[in-house]
PDB file of C-alpha atoms in Angstrom:
ATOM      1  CA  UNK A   1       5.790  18.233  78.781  1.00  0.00           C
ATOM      2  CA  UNK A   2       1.984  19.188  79.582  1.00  0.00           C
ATOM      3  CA  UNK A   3       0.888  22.679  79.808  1.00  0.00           C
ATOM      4  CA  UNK A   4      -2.558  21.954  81.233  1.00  0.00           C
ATOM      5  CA  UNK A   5      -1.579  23.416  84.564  1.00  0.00           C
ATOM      6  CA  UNK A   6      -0.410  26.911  83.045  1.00  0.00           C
ATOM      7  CA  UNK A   7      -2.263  29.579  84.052  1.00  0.00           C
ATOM      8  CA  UNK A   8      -0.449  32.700  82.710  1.00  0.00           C
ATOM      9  CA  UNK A   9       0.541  33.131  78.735  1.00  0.00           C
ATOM     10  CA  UNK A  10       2.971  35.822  77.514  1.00  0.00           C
ATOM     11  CA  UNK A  11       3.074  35.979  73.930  1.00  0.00           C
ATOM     12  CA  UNK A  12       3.616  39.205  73.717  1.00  0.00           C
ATOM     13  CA  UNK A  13       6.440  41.131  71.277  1.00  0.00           C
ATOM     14  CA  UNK A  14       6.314  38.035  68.988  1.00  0.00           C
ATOM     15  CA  UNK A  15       5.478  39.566  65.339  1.00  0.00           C
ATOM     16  CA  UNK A  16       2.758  36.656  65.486  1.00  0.00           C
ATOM     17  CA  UNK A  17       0.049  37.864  62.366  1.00  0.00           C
ATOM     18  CA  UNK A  18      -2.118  34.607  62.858  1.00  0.00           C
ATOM     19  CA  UNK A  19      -3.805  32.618  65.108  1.00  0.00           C
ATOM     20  CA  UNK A  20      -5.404  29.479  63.928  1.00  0.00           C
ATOM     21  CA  UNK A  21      -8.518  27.710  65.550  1.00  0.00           C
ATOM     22  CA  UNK A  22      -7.926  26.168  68.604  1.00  0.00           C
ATOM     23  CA  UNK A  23      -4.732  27.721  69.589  1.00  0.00           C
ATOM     24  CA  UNK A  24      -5.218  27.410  72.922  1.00  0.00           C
ATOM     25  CA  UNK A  25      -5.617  24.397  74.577  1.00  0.00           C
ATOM     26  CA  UNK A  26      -5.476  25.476  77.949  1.00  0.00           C
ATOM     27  CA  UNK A  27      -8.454  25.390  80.114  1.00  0.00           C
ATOM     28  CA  UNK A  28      -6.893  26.468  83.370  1.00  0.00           C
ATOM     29  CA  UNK A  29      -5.163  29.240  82.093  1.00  0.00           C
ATOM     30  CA  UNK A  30      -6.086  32.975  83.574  1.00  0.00           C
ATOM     31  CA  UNK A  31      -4.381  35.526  81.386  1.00  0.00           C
ATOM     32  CA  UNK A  32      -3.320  35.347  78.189  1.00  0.00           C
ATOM     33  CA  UNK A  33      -0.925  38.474  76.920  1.00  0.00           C
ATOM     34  CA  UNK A  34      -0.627  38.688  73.117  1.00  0.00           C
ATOM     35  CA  UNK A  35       0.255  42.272  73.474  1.00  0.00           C
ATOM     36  CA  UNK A  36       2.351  44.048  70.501  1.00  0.00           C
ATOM     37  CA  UNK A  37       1.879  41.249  67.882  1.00  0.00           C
ATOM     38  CA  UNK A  38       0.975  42.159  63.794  1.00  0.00           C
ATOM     39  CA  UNK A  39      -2.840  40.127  64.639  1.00  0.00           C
ATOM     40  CA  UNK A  40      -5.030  41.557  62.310  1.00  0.00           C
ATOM     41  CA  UNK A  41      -7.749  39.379  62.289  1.00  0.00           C
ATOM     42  CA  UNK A  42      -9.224  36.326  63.072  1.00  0.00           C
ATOM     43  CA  UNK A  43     -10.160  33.948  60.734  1.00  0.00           C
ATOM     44  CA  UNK A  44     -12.093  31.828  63.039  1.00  0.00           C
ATOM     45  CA  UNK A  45     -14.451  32.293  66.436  1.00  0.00           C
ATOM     46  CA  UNK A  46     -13.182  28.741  67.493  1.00  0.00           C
ATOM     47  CA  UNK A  47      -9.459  30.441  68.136  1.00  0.00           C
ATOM     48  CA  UNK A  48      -9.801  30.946  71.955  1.00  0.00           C
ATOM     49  CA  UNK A  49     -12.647  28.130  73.020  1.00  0.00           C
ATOM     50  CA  UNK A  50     -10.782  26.370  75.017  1.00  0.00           C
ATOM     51  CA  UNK A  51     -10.097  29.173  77.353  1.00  0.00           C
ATOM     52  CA  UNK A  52     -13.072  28.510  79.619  1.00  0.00           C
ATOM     53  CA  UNK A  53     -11.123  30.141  82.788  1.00  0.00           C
ATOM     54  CA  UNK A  54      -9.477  32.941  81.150  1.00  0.00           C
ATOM     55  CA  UNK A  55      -9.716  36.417  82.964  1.00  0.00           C
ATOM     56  CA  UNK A  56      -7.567  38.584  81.422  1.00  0.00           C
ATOM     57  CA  UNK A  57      -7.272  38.698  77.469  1.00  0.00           C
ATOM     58  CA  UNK A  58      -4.305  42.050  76.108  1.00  0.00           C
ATOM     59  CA  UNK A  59      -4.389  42.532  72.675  1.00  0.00           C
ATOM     60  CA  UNK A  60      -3.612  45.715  72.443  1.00  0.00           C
ATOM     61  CA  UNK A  61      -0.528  47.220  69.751  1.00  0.00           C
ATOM     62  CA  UNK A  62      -2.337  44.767  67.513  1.00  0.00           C
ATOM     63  CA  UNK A  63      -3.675  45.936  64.008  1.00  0.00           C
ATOM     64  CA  UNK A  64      -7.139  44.444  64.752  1.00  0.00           C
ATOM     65  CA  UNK A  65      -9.804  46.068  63.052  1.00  0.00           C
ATOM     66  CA  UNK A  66     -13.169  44.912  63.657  1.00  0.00           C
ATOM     67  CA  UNK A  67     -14.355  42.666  66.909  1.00  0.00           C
ATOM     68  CA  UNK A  68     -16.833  39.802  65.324  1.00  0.00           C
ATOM     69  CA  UNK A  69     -19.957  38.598  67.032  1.00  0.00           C
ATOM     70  CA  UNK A  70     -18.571  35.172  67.874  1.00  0.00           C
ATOM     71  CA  UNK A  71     -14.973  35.995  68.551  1.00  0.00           C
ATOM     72  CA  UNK A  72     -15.243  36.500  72.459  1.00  0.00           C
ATOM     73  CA  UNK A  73     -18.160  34.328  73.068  1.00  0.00           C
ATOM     74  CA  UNK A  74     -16.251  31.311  74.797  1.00  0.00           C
ATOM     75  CA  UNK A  75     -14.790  33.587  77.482  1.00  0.00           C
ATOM     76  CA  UNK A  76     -18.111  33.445  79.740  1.00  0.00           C
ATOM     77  CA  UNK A  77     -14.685  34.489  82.633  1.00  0.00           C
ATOM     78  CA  UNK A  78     -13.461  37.178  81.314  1.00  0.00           C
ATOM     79  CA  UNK A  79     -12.733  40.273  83.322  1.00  0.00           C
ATOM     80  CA  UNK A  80     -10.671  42.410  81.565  1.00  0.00           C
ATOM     81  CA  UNK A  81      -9.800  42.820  77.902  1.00  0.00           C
ATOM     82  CA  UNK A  82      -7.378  45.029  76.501  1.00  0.00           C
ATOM     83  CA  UNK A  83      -7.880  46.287  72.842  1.00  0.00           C
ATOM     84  CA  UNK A  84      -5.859  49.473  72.902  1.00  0.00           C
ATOM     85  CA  UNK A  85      -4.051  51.078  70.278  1.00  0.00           C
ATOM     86  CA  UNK A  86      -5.246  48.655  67.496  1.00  0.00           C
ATOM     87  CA  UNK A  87      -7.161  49.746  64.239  1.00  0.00           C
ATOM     88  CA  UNK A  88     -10.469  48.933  65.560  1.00  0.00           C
ATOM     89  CA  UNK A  89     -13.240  50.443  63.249  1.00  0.00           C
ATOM     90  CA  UNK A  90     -16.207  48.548  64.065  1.00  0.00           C
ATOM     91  CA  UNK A  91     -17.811  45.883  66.888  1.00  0.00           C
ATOM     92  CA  UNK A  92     -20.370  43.465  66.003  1.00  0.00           C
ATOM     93  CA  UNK A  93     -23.796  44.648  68.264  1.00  0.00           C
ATOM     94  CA  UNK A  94     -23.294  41.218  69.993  1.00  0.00           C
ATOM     95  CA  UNK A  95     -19.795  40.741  70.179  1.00  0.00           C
ATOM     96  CA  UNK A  96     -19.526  40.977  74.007  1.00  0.00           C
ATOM     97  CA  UNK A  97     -22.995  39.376  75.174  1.00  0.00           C
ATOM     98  CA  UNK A  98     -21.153  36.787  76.998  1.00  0.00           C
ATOM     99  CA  UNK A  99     -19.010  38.449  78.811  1.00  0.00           C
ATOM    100  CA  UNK A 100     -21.274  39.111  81.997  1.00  0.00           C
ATOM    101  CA  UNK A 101     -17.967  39.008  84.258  1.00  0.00           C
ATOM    102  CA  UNK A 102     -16.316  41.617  82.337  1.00  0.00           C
ATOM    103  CA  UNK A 103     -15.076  44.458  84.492  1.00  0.00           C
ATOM    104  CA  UNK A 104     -12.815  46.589  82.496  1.00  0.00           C
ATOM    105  CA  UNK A 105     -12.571  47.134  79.046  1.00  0.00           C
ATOM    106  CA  UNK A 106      -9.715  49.279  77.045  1.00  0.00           C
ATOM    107  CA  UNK A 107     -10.973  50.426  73.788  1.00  0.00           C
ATOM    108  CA  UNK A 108      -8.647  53.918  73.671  1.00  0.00           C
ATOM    109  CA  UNK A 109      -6.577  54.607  70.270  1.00  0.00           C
ATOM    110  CA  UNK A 110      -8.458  52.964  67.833  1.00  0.00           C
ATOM    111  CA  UNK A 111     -10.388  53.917  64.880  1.00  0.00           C
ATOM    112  CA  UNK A 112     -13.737  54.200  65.477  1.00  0.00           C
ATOM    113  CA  UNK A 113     -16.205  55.868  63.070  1.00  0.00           C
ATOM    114  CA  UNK A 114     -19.711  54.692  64.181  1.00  0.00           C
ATOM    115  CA  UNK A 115     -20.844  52.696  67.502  1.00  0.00           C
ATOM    116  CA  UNK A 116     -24.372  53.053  67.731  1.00  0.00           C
ATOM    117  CA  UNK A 117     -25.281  49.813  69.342  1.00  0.00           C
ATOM    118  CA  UNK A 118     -26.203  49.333  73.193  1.00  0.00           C
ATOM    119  CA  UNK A 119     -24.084  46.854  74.920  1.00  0.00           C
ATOM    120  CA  UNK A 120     -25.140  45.298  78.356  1.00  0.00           C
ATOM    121  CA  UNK A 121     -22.223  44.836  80.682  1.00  0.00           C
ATOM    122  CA  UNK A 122     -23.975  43.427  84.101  1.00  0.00           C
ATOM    123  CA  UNK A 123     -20.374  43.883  86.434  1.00  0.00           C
ATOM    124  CA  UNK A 124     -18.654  46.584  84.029  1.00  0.00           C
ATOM    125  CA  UNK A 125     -17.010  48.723  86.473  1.00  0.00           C
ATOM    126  CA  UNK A 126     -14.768  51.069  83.831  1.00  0.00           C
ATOM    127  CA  UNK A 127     -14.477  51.476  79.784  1.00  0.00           C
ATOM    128  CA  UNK A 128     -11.661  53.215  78.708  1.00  0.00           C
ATOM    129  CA  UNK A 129     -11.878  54.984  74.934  1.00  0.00           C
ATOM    130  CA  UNK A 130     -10.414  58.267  73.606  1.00  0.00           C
ATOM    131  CA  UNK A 131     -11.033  60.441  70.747  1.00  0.00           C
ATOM    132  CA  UNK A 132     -11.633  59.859  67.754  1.00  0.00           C
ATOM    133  CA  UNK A 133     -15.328  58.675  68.074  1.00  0.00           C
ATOM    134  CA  UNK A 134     -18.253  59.849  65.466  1.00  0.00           C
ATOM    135  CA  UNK A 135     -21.589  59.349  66.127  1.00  0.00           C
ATOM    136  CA  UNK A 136     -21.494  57.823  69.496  1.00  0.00           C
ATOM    137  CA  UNK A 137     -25.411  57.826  70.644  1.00  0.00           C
ATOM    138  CA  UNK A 138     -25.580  59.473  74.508  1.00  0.00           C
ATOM    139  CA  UNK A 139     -27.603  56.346  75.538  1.00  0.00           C
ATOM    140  CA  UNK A 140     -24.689  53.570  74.260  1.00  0.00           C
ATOM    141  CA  UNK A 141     -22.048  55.827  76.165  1.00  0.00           C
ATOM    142  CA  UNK A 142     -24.623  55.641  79.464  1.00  0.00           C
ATOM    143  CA  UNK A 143     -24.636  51.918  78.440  1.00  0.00           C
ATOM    144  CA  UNK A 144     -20.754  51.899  78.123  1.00  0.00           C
ATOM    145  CA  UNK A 145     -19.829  53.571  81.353  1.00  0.00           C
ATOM    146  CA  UNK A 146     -22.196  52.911  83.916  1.00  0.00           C
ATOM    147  CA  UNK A 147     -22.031  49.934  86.610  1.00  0.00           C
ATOM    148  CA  UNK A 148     -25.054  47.665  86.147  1.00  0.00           C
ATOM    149  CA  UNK A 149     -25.908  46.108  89.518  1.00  0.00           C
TER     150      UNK A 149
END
């Protein structure tokens, strides 16, 4: 059986705690749901390189805490990523530099303490964050919620 033709994943509800590098050997696929899992980190940037098409990336009800510089760069497609409700304390300045087809992004219930880096999203249409968030600079929210044209 090949699964080079799949374009939707559902992994979701799976107690799955680790993803190794090059999980995902699916270049056509579009969304990938790993929703409700125990992920709390990732060990490598090489996990989800494969997923040149990918659109749609849920890991929310994960306990993720940090977002790495190279950890989205791959997903040059990607137009919405879900990252609520995980234990998200910190983002690398440059974690989402690649992601110039991004469109939404869900950031609410997590654990941030400091985000005082500017982030450039060219097609960002709507972020979505909730309290708690400390020492969030006025300019980086402008940054965060405005459409770039």
């Amino acid at each position: 059986v090949t699964y080079q033709n799949l374009i939707k994943l559902d992994l979701s509800n799976n107690q799955i705690f680790e993803l190794e590098e090059n999980s995902f050997n699916l270049s056509n696929l579009y969304t990938l749901n790993l929703k409700n899992n125990r992920i709390k980190n990732f060990k490598s940037a090489e996990i989800f390189y494969e997923l040149i098409s990918l659109k749609s990336l849920d890991l929310s009800g994960n306990l993720i805490q940090s977002i790495e510089k190279d950890f989205l760069s791959k997903l040059i497609n990607l137009e919405h990523l879900y990252l609520t409700s995980n234990q998200i304390s910190e983002i690398h300045p440059l974690a989402f530099q690649n992601l110039r087809k991004i469109y939404r992004i869900y950031l609410d219930n997590n654990k941030f303490i400091v985000l005082n880096h500017q982030f450039n999203f060219p097609a960002l249409n709507s972020v979505q964050i909730a309290i708690p968030i400390i020492g969030l600079n006025a300019k980086i929210l402008y940054s965060l919620l405005s459409v770039k044209n």
